[in-house]
């Protein structure tokens, strides 16, 4: 049960990572955020996505 | 660690010399993911910009890619997939049955060499991103030779890591590549969307006029040839000619439950070879706009500008995750020629050849020509398999001739391969046809040659037996 919850949280984080990758460019396009913030958020998104997905992989392997 | 890896490799059965059993067949999702991931690679960062360099217009690109990619998907679905699910054996085993062990070995060697160059171009692309923090002077469109010592050092560092991982941890890289695939695609799209305002696109309606005026303007860059819609159609159709018309994907699609899974290649074509090529073209147009038509050609800094660290890492991952299995496959192809050598030793040599090739930026600057050549060289073997499977039974000729007659070199196939390529060379030399257009007439020539030579060889054999 605990593993299942962790797995769900990791999938949520992975989704957030992808959202942080695609949403900032759209917000730059609509001029809602600055360009520098967009590159920072994309980098954060990258870490969140890979962190979560590698975590999911490790759990699956176990 | 190495022994553990080797033990694991020994346990893996890829059904190299037997049909894939029903329980090992895979569902549609595996193929959709595989094709989407495999065709969103480091080279996509080069191909899209090269279309801009060759002065393609927006209409020609958008429509040309739509048609060319559709033709590629149809080739996968109607040429490779039906044979793959009927026979369910690898390309190499099928070639052995038709062409004989020796000719199949020559094919493997040519294939391995092409794999080395392809992986080399991906390492070179990754080097442009790795070099950013070191202030690496980036190559230009006219550079064919290594541009600096630092370029060589960085290429060798990436080549060494890639080769080492290909020797020891291919499976992990394959898993990592699958994880990276959705993110890579979103970085491609996101980076392009973010820089659109710099070209003057402030709302969706602005895109098409700006695309025509500032991105795909139709202006050819200095020293380059002009691309028309025909170039785009044929290039996108034949970019993976070795895989579909050349039948290399027999080895992949033999795991498909139904031949219709060949249509799953659309995921790779329309995500990687449509969206990613358009996106990387947009990024390059922004670079040209800002640098006032600089001749520098380096995907790393362009992606870094548009998406920050995520962009640069995207270039490295896209290049590395595709170069790695390519080196591994090249190693396996060469290993089949020298079965007594250890796989890791062969992979090491293949990695060294790949790294040496990557030192030459020409591999990146001339990537379009190289991709076309790669498909063209291997295409005749696909035509031979097509004739053997579909036409020989109708002509009352024996299939799998090498296996049936116990020969190691099928001269009919050997002559077909050689003469088809010679005729393609002649068409290029005497008629001035560009390499992108040679694949289509070449395929019909190969089909005709194999029917003629196959009939001749088989009749001769029967006459000899009768007398």
Coordinates of C-alpha atoms in Angstrom, one line a residue, chain B:
Chain B
X1 CA 30.7 -6.2 -12.9
X2 CA 31.7 -7.3 -16.5
X3 CA 31.1 -11.0 -15.6
X4 CA 27.7 -10.1 -14.2
X5 CA 26.8 -8.2 -17.4
X6 CA 28.1 -11.0 -19.6
X7 CA 26.0 -13.5 -17.7
X8 CA 23.0 -11.3 -18.1
X9 CA 23.7 -11.1 -21.9
X10 CA 24.0 -14.8 -22.1
X11 CA 20.5 -15.2 -20.6
X12 CA 18.9 -12.9 -23.1
X13 CA 17.3 -14.7 -26.1
X14 CA 16.6 -12.5 -29.1
X15 CA 15.5 -15.4 -31.3
X16 CA 18.4 -14.7 -33.7
X17 CA 17.9 -17.9 -35.6
X18 CA 14.3 -18.9 -35.0
X19 CA 10.9 -17.3 -35.4
X20 CA 9.6 -15.2 -32.5
X21 CA 7.1 -17.4 -30.6
X22 CA 3.5 -16.1 -30.1
X23 CA 4.0 -15.5 -26.4
X24 CA 6.9 -13.1 -27.0
X25 CA 5.0 -10.9 -29.5
X26 CA 4.4 -7.3 -28.4
X27 CA 1.4 -5.0 -28.4
X28 CA 0.9 -1.8 -30.4
X29 CA 2.0 0.4 -27.5
X30 CA 5.5 -0.9 -27.5
X31 CA 5.9 0.0 -31.2
X32 CA 4.4 3.4 -30.8
X33 CA 6.9 4.2 -27.9
X34 CA 9.8 2.7 -29.7
X35 CA 9.3 4.5 -33.0
X36 CA 8.5 7.9 -31.3
X37 CA 11.7 7.6 -29.2
X38 CA 14.0 6.3 -31.9
X39 CA 13.1 9.1 -34.3
X40 CA 13.5 12.0 -31.9
X41 CA 17.3 11.9 -31.9
X42 CA 20.3 14.3 -31.9
X43 CA 20.3 14.4 -35.7
X44 CA 16.9 16.0 -35.6
X45 CA 18.7 19.1 -34.3
X46 CA 20.7 19.1 -37.5
X47 CA 18.2 18.1 -40.2
X48 CA 15.7 20.8 -39.5
X49 CA 18.3 23.7 -39.7
X50 CA 19.8 22.1 -42.9
X51 CA 16.4 22.6 -44.6
X52 CA 16.7 26.3 -43.8
X53 CA 20.3 26.3 -45.1
X54 CA 19.1 24.8 -48.4
X55 CA 16.5 27.5 -48.9
X56 CA 13.3 25.5 -48.7
X57 CA 10.1 27.5 -48.6
X58 CA 7.5 27.2 -45.8
X59 CA 4.9 25.6 -48.1
X60 CA 7.3 23.2 -49.6
X61 CA 8.5 22.1 -46.1
X62 CA 5.1 21.7 -44.4
X63 CA 3.4 19.9 -47.4
X64 CA 6.6 18.0 -48.5
X65 CA 7.1 16.6 -45.0
X66 CA 3.4 15.6 -44.8
X67 CA 3.7 13.6 -48.0
X68 CA 7.2 12.2 -47.5
X69 CA 6.5 11.0 -44.0
X70 CA 3.2 9.4 -45.2
X71 CA 5.1 7.5 -47.9
X72 CA 7.6 6.4 -45.3
X73 CA 4.8 5.1 -43.0
X74 CA 3.2 3.3 -45.9
X75 CA 6.5 1.7 -46.8
X76 CA 6.8 0.4 -43.2
X77 CA 3.2 -0.9 -43.2
X78 CA 3.0 -2.4 -46.7
X79 CA 6.6 -3.5 -47.5
X80 CA 8.3 -4.5 -44.2
X81 CA 5.5 -5.4 -41.8
X82 CA 3.7 -8.1 -43.9
X83 CA 7.0 -10.0 -44.4
X84 CA 8.1 -9.5 -40.8
X85 CA 5.0 -11.0 -39.3
X86 CA 4.9 -13.9 -41.8
X87 CA 8.5 -14.9 -41.4
X88 CA 9.2 -13.6 -37.9
X89 CA 13.0 -13.8 -38.3
X90 CA 15.8 -11.2 -38.2
X91 CA 17.0 -9.4 -41.3
X92 CA 20.4 -11.0 -40.9
X93 CA 19.0 -14.5 -40.8
X94 CA 16.7 -13.8 -43.8
X95 CA 19.7 -12.5 -45.7
X96 CA 21.7 -15.6 -44.8
X97 CA 18.9 -17.8 -46.2
X98 CA 18.7 -15.8 -49.5
X99 CA 22.2 -14.5 -50.0
X100 CA 24.4 -16.9 -48.2
X101 CA 26.6 -16.4 -45.1
X102 CA 29.5 -14.6 -47.0
X103 CA 27.3 -12.0 -48.8
X104 CA 25.3 -11.4 -45.6
X105 CA 28.7 -10.8 -43.9
X106 CA 29.6 -8.2 -46.4
X107 CA 26.2 -6.6 -45.9
X108 CA 26.9 -6.6 -42.1
X109 CA 30.3 -4.9 -42.6
X110 CA 28.8 -2.1 -44.8
X111 CA 25.9 -1.7 -42.4
X112 CA 28.3 -1.5 -39.4
X113 CA 30.4 1.2 -41.2
X114 CA 27.2 3.3 -41.8
X115 CA 26.2 2.8 -38.2
X116 CA 29.6 4.2 -37.1
X117 CA 29.2 7.3 -39.2
X118 CA 25.7 7.8 -38.0
X119 CA 26.7 7.5 -34.4
X120 CA 29.7 9.7 -35.1
X121 CA 27.4 12.5 -36.3
X122 CA 25.4 12.2 -33.1
X123 CA 28.5 12.4 -30.9
X124 CA 29.6 15.6 -32.9
X125 CA 26.1 17.1 -32.2
X126 CA 26.5 16.3 -28.5
X127 CA 30.0 17.9 -28.5
X128 CA 28.5 21.3 -29.5
X129 CA 26.5 21.2 -26.3
X130 CA 29.2 19.8 -24.1
X131 CA 31.6 22.5 -25.4
X132 CA 29.4 25.5 -24.2
X133 CA 30.9 25.9 -20.7
X134 CA 34.5 25.4 -22.2
X135 CA 34.0 28.2 -24.7
X136 CA 34.6 25.8 -27.6
X137 CA 34.9 27.5 -30.9
X138 CA 31.9 26.1 -32.9
X139 CA 32.2 24.7 -36.4
X140 CA 30.7 26.5 -39.4
X141 CA 28.8 25.2 -42.4
X142 CA 32.0 25.1 -44.5
X143 CA 34.1 23.2 -41.9
X144 CA 34.9 19.7 -42.9
X145 CA 38.0 19.1 -40.8
X146 CA 38.4 19.3 -37.0
X147 CA 38.3 23.0 -36.0
X148 CA 40.4 22.9 -32.9
X149 CA 42.3 20.7 -30.4
X150 CA 39.6 21.3 -27.9
X151 CA 37.0 20.0 -30.4
X152 CA 38.9 16.7 -30.7
X153 CA 39.4 16.4 -26.9
X154 CA 35.6 16.9 -26.3
X155 CA 34.7 14.5 -29.1
X156 CA 37.1 11.9 -27.7
X157 CA 35.7 12.3 -24.2
X158 CA 32.1 11.8 -25.3
X159 CA 33.2 9.0 -27.6
X160 CA 35.0 7.2 -24.8
X161 CA 32.1 7.4 -22.4
X162 CA 29.6 6.3 -25.1
X163 CA 31.8 3.4 -26.1
X164 CA 32.3 2.3 -22.5
X165 CA 28.6 2.3 -21.8
X166 CA 27.9 0.5 -25.1
X167 CA 30.4 -2.2 -23.9
X168 CA 29.0 -2.6 -20.4
X169 CA 25.5 -1.1 -19.9
X170 CA 23.5 -1.0 -23.1
X171 CA 20.4 -2.1 -21.3
X172 CA 20.5 0.8 -18.8
X173 CA 20.9 3.3 -21.6
X174 CA 18.0 1.8 -23.5
X175 CA 15.8 2.2 -20.4
X176 CA 17.1 5.8 -19.9
X177 CA 16.3 6.6 -23.6
X178 CA 12.8 5.4 -23.1
X179 CA 12.4 7.6 -20.0
X180 CA 13.9 10.6 -21.8
X181 CA 11.8 10.3 -25.0
X182 CA 8.6 12.3 -23.9
X183 CA 10.7 15.0 -22.3
X184 CA 12.9 15.4 -25.4
X185 CA 9.9 15.9 -27.6
X186 CA 8.5 18.6 -25.3
X187 CA 11.8 20.4 -25.1
X188 CA 11.9 20.5 -28.9
X189 CA 8.4 22.0 -29.1
X190 CA 8.9 24.2 -26.0
X191 CA 12.1 25.7 -27.2
X192 CA 10.6 26.6 -30.6
X193 CA 7.4 28.1 -29.0
X194 CA 9.5 30.3 -26.6
X195 CA 11.6 31.9 -29.3
X196 CA 8.7 32.6 -31.8
X197 CA 8.1 36.2 -30.4
X198 CA 11.7 37.0 -31.3
X199 CA 10.8 36.4 -34.9
X200 CA 7.7 38.6 -34.6
X201 CA 5.1 35.9 -33.9
X202 CA 2.9 37.3 -31.2
X203 CA -0.3 35.3 -31.9
X204 CA -1.0 32.1 -33.7
X205 CA -2.3 34.0 -36.7
X206 CA 1.1 35.6 -37.2
X207 CA 2.9 32.2 -37.6
X208 CA 2.3 31.5 -41.3
X209 CA 3.3 34.9 -42.7
X210 CA 6.4 35.0 -40.5
X211 CA 7.2 31.4 -41.4
X212 CA 7.3 32.4 -45.1
X213 CA 9.2 35.7 -44.5
X214 CA 11.7 34.9 -41.7
X215 CA 12.0 31.1 -41.2
X216 CA 11.7 29.1 -44.4
X217 CA 12.3 32.1 -46.7
X218 CA 13.5 30.1 -49.8
X219 CA 16.8 31.9 -49.6
X220 CA 19.7 29.5 -50.1
X221 CA 22.8 30.0 -47.9
X222 CA 26.2 30.5 -49.6
X223 CA 27.7 27.4 -51.2
X224 CA 24.5 25.3 -50.7
X225 CA 22.1 23.7 -53.2
X226 CA 18.4 24.7 -53.5
X227 CA 15.8 22.4 -52.1
X228 CA 12.3 22.1 -53.6
X229 CA 9.2 20.3 -52.4
X230 CA 10.5 17.2 -54.3
X231 CA 13.7 17.2 -52.2
X232 CA 11.7 17.3 -49.0
X233 CA 9.3 14.6 -50.1
X234 CA 12.1 12.2 -51.2
X235 CA 14.4 13.1 -48.3
X236 CA 11.7 12.5 -45.6
X237 CA 10.5 9.3 -47.4
X238 CA 14.0 7.9 -47.7
X239 CA 15.6 9.2 -44.5
X240 CA 15.0 5.8 -43.0
X241 CA 15.2 3.9 -46.3
X242 CA 17.5 1.3 -44.8
X243 CA 14.8 0.5 -42.2
X244 CA 11.7 0.2 -44.4
X245 CA 12.5 -0.4 -48.1
X246 CA 15.9 -1.8 -47.0
X247 CA 14.0 -4.2 -44.6
X248 CA 16.2 -3.6 -41.6
X249 CA 13.1 -3.3 -39.5
X250 CA 12.2 -6.9 -40.2
X251 CA 14.2 -7.5 -37.0
X252 CA 11.9 -5.1 -35.0
X253 CA 8.5 -5.8 -36.6
X254 CA 8.8 -9.6 -36.3
X255 CA 7.6 -9.0 -32.7
X256 CA 4.4 -7.4 -33.9
X257 CA 1.1 -9.3 -33.4
X258 CA -0.3 -7.9 -36.6
X259 CA 1.2 -6.5 -39.8
X260 CA -1.0 -3.4 -39.3
X261 CA 1.5 -2.4 -36.5
X262 CA 3.7 -1.1 -39.3
X263 CA 1.5 2.0 -39.2
X264 CA 2.9 2.7 -35.7
X265 CA 5.9 4.2 -37.4
X266 CA 3.7 7.2 -37.9
X267 CA 4.5 8.1 -34.3
X268 CA 8.2 8.4 -35.1
X269 CA 7.6 10.2 -38.5
X270 CA 5.1 12.8 -37.3
X271 CA 6.6 13.5 -33.9
X272 CA 10.4 13.2 -34.8
X273 CA 10.5 13.8 -38.5
X274 CA 7.7 16.4 -38.6
X275 CA 7.4 18.4 -35.4
X276 CA 11.0 18.1 -34.3
X277 CA 12.3 19.1 -37.8
X278 CA 10.0 22.1 -37.9
X279 CA 10.9 23.1 -34.3
X280 CA 14.7 22.8 -34.9
X281 CA 14.3 24.9 -38.1
X282 CA 12.6 27.6 -36.1
X283 CA 15.4 27.6 -33.6
X284 CA 18.0 27.9 -36.3
X285 CA 16.1 30.8 -38.0
X286 CA 16.2 32.7 -34.7
X287 CA 19.9 32.1 -34.5
X288 CA 20.4 33.4 -38.1
X289 CA 18.2 36.4 -37.4
X290 CA 20.3 37.3 -34.3
X291 CA 23.7 36.5 -35.7
X292 CA 23.0 38.3 -39.0
X293 CA 23.3 35.2 -41.1
X294 CA 26.4 33.7 -39.3
X295 CA 27.8 30.5 -40.9
X296 CA 28.3 28.9 -37.5
X297 CA 26.4 25.7 -37.3
X298 CA 26.1 24.3 -33.8
X299 CA 22.9 22.8 -32.3
X300 CA 24.2 23.0 -28.7
X301 CA 24.4 26.7 -28.3
X302 CA 21.1 27.2 -30.3
X303 CA 19.2 24.9 -27.9
X304 CA 20.9 26.5 -24.9
X305 CA 19.8 29.9 -26.0
X306 CA 16.2 28.8 -26.5
X307 CA 15.7 26.6 -23.4
X308 CA 18.7 27.2 -21.1
X309 CA 20.4 24.3 -19.5
X310 CA 17.5 22.0 -20.3
X311 CA 18.1 22.7 -24.0
X312 CA 21.8 22.0 -23.9
X313 CA 21.2 18.8 -21.9
X314 CA 18.4 17.8 -24.4
X315 CA 21.0 18.0 -27.2
X316 CA 23.5 15.8 -25.2
X317 CA 20.9 13.2 -24.2
X318 CA 19.3 13.1 -27.7
X319 CA 22.7 12.5 -29.2
X320 CA 24.1 10.2 -26.6
X321 CA 21.1 7.9 -26.2
X322 CA 20.9 7.3 -30.0
X323 CA 24.7 7.0 -30.5
X324 CA 24.9 4.4 -27.8
X325 CA 22.7 1.7 -29.3
X326 CA 24.0 2.5 -32.7
X327 CA 27.5 1.7 -31.6
X328 CA 26.2 -1.4 -29.9
X329 CA 24.4 -2.6 -33.1
X330 CA 27.5 -1.8 -35.2
X331 CA 29.5 -3.9 -32.8
X332 CA 27.1 -6.8 -33.1
X333 CA 27.1 -6.6 -36.9
X334 CA 31.0 -6.7 -37.0
X335 CA 31.0 -9.5 -34.4
X336 CA 29.0 -11.7 -36.7
X337 CA 32.0 -11.6 -39.1
X338 CA 34.5 -12.4 -36.4
X339 CA 32.7 -14.7 -34.0
X340 CA 35.9 -15.7 -32.2
X341 CA 36.6 -12.2 -31.0
X342 CA 35.0 -11.0 -27.7
X343 CA 32.0 -8.6 -28.3
X344 CA 33.5 -6.0 -26.0
X345 CA 36.7 -5.9 -28.0
X346 CA 34.8 -5.4 -31.2
X347 CA 32.6 -2.7 -29.6
X348 CA 35.8 -0.9 -28.5
X349 CA 37.2 -0.9 -32.0
X350 CA 33.8 0.2 -33.5
X351 CA 33.7 3.0 -30.8
X352 CA 37.1 4.2 -31.8
X353 CA 36.2 4.3 -35.5
X354 CA 33.0 6.2 -34.6
X355 CA 34.9 8.7 -32.4
X356 CA 37.5 9.3 -35.2
X357 CA 34.6 9.9 -37.6
X358 CA 33.0 12.3 -35.2
X359 CA 36.1 14.5 -35.2
X360 CA 35.1 15.6 -38.7
X361 CA 32.3 18.2 -38.7
X362 CA 31.7 17.3 -42.3
X363 CA 29.6 14.5 -41.0
X364 CA 27.2 17.0 -39.5
X365 CA 27.4 19.6 -42.3
X366 CA 26.7 16.9 -44.9
X367 CA 24.3 14.9 -42.9
X368 CA 21.5 15.1 -45.4
X369 CA 23.7 13.6 -48.1
X370 CA 25.0 10.9 -45.7
X371 CA 21.5 9.8 -44.6
X372 CA 20.5 9.5 -48.3
X373 CA 23.6 7.5 -49.1
X374 CA 23.1 5.2 -46.1
X375 CA 19.6 4.2 -47.3
X376 CA 20.7 3.9 -50.9
X377 CA 23.6 1.5 -50.2
X378 CA 21.4 -0.9 -48.2
X379 CA 18.2 -0.6 -50.3
X380 CA 19.1 -3.3 -53.0
X381 CA 19.1 -6.0 -50.3
X382 CA 15.5 -4.9 -49.3
X383 CA 14.5 -5.2 -52.9
X384 CA 16.0 -8.7 -53.1
X385 CA 14.0 -9.8 -50.0
X386 CA 10.9 -8.3 -51.6
X387 CA 11.4 -10.3 -54.8
X388 CA 12.2 -13.5 -53.0
X389 CA 9.1 -13.2 -50.8
X390 CA 6.5 -11.9 -53.2
X391 CA 7.6 -12.6 -56.8
X392 CA 9.7 -15.8 -56.8
X393 CA 6.7 -18.1 -55.8
X394 CA 4.6 -16.5 -58.6
X395 CA 7.5 -17.1 -61.1
X396 CA 7.9 -20.7 -59.8
X397 CA 11.4 -19.9 -58.6
X398 CA 12.8 -21.2 -55.3
X399 CA 12.8 -18.9 -52.3
X400 CA 15.8 -18.7 -49.9
X401 CA 18.1 -19.8 -52.6
X402 CA 21.4 -19.9 -50.6
X403 CA 19.8 -22.1 -47.9
X404 CA 18.2 -24.4 -50.5
X405 CA 21.3 -24.8 -52.7
X406 CA 23.8 -24.8 -49.8
X407 CA 25.9 -21.9 -51.1
X408 CA 27.6 -19.2 -49.0
X409 CA 27.5 -16.5 -51.7
X410 CA 24.4 -16.1 -53.9
X411 CA 25.9 -14.5 -57.1
X412 CA 22.5 -13.4 -58.3
X413 CA 22.1 -11.2 -55.1
X414 CA 25.7 -10.1 -55.2
X415 CA 25.4 -8.9 -58.8
X416 CA 22.1 -7.3 -58.1
X417 CA 23.5 -5.3 -55.2
X418 CA 26.7 -4.2 -57.1
X419 CA 25.0 -3.4 -60.5
X420 CA 22.1 -1.5 -58.9
X421 CA 24.6 0.8 -57.0
X422 CA 26.7 1.1 -60.2
X423 CA 23.6 2.2 -62.2
X424 CA 22.6 4.7 -59.4
X425 CA 26.1 6.1 -59.6
X426 CA 25.8 6.4 -63.4
X427 CA 22.4 8.1 -63.0
X428 CA 24.0 10.6 -60.7
X429 CA 27.1 11.1 -62.8
X430 CA 25.7 11.2 -66.3
X431 CA 22.1 12.5 -65.7
X432 CA 23.0 14.8 -62.8
X433 CA 20.3 13.3 -60.5
X434 CA 20.8 14.2 -56.9
X435 CA 21.4 11.4 -54.4
X436 CA 17.9 12.0 -52.7
X437 CA 16.2 10.9 -55.9
X438 CA 18.2 7.7 -56.7
X439 CA 16.4 5.4 -54.3
X440 CA 13.2 5.1 -56.2
X441 CA 14.5 4.2 -59.6
X442 CA 17.2 2.2 -57.9
X443 CA 14.6 0.0 -56.2
X444 CA 12.9 -0.9 -59.4
X445 CA 16.3 -1.6 -61.0
X446 CA 17.2 -3.9 -58.2
X447 CA 13.9 -5.8 -58.4
X448 CA 14.4 -6.3 -62.2
X449 CA 18.0 -7.4 -61.8
X450 CA 17.2 -9.9 -59.1
X451 CA 14.4 -11.4 -61.1
X452 CA 16.7 -11.7 -64.2
X453 CA 19.8 -13.0 -62.3
X454 CA 17.8 -15.2 -60.0
X455 CA 16.0 -16.9 -62.9
X456 CA 19.3 -17.3 -64.7
X457 CA 21.2 -18.8 -61.7
X458 CA 18.3 -21.1 -60.8
X459 CA 17.8 -22.4 -64.3
X460 CA 21.5 -23.0 -64.7
X461 CA 21.6 -24.9 -61.4
X462 CA 18.6 -27.1 -62.6
X463 CA 20.3 -27.8 -65.9
X464 CA 23.5 -28.8 -64.2
X465 CA 21.6 -31.1 -61.9
X466 CA 19.7 -32.7 -64.8
X467 CA 22.8 -33.3 -66.8

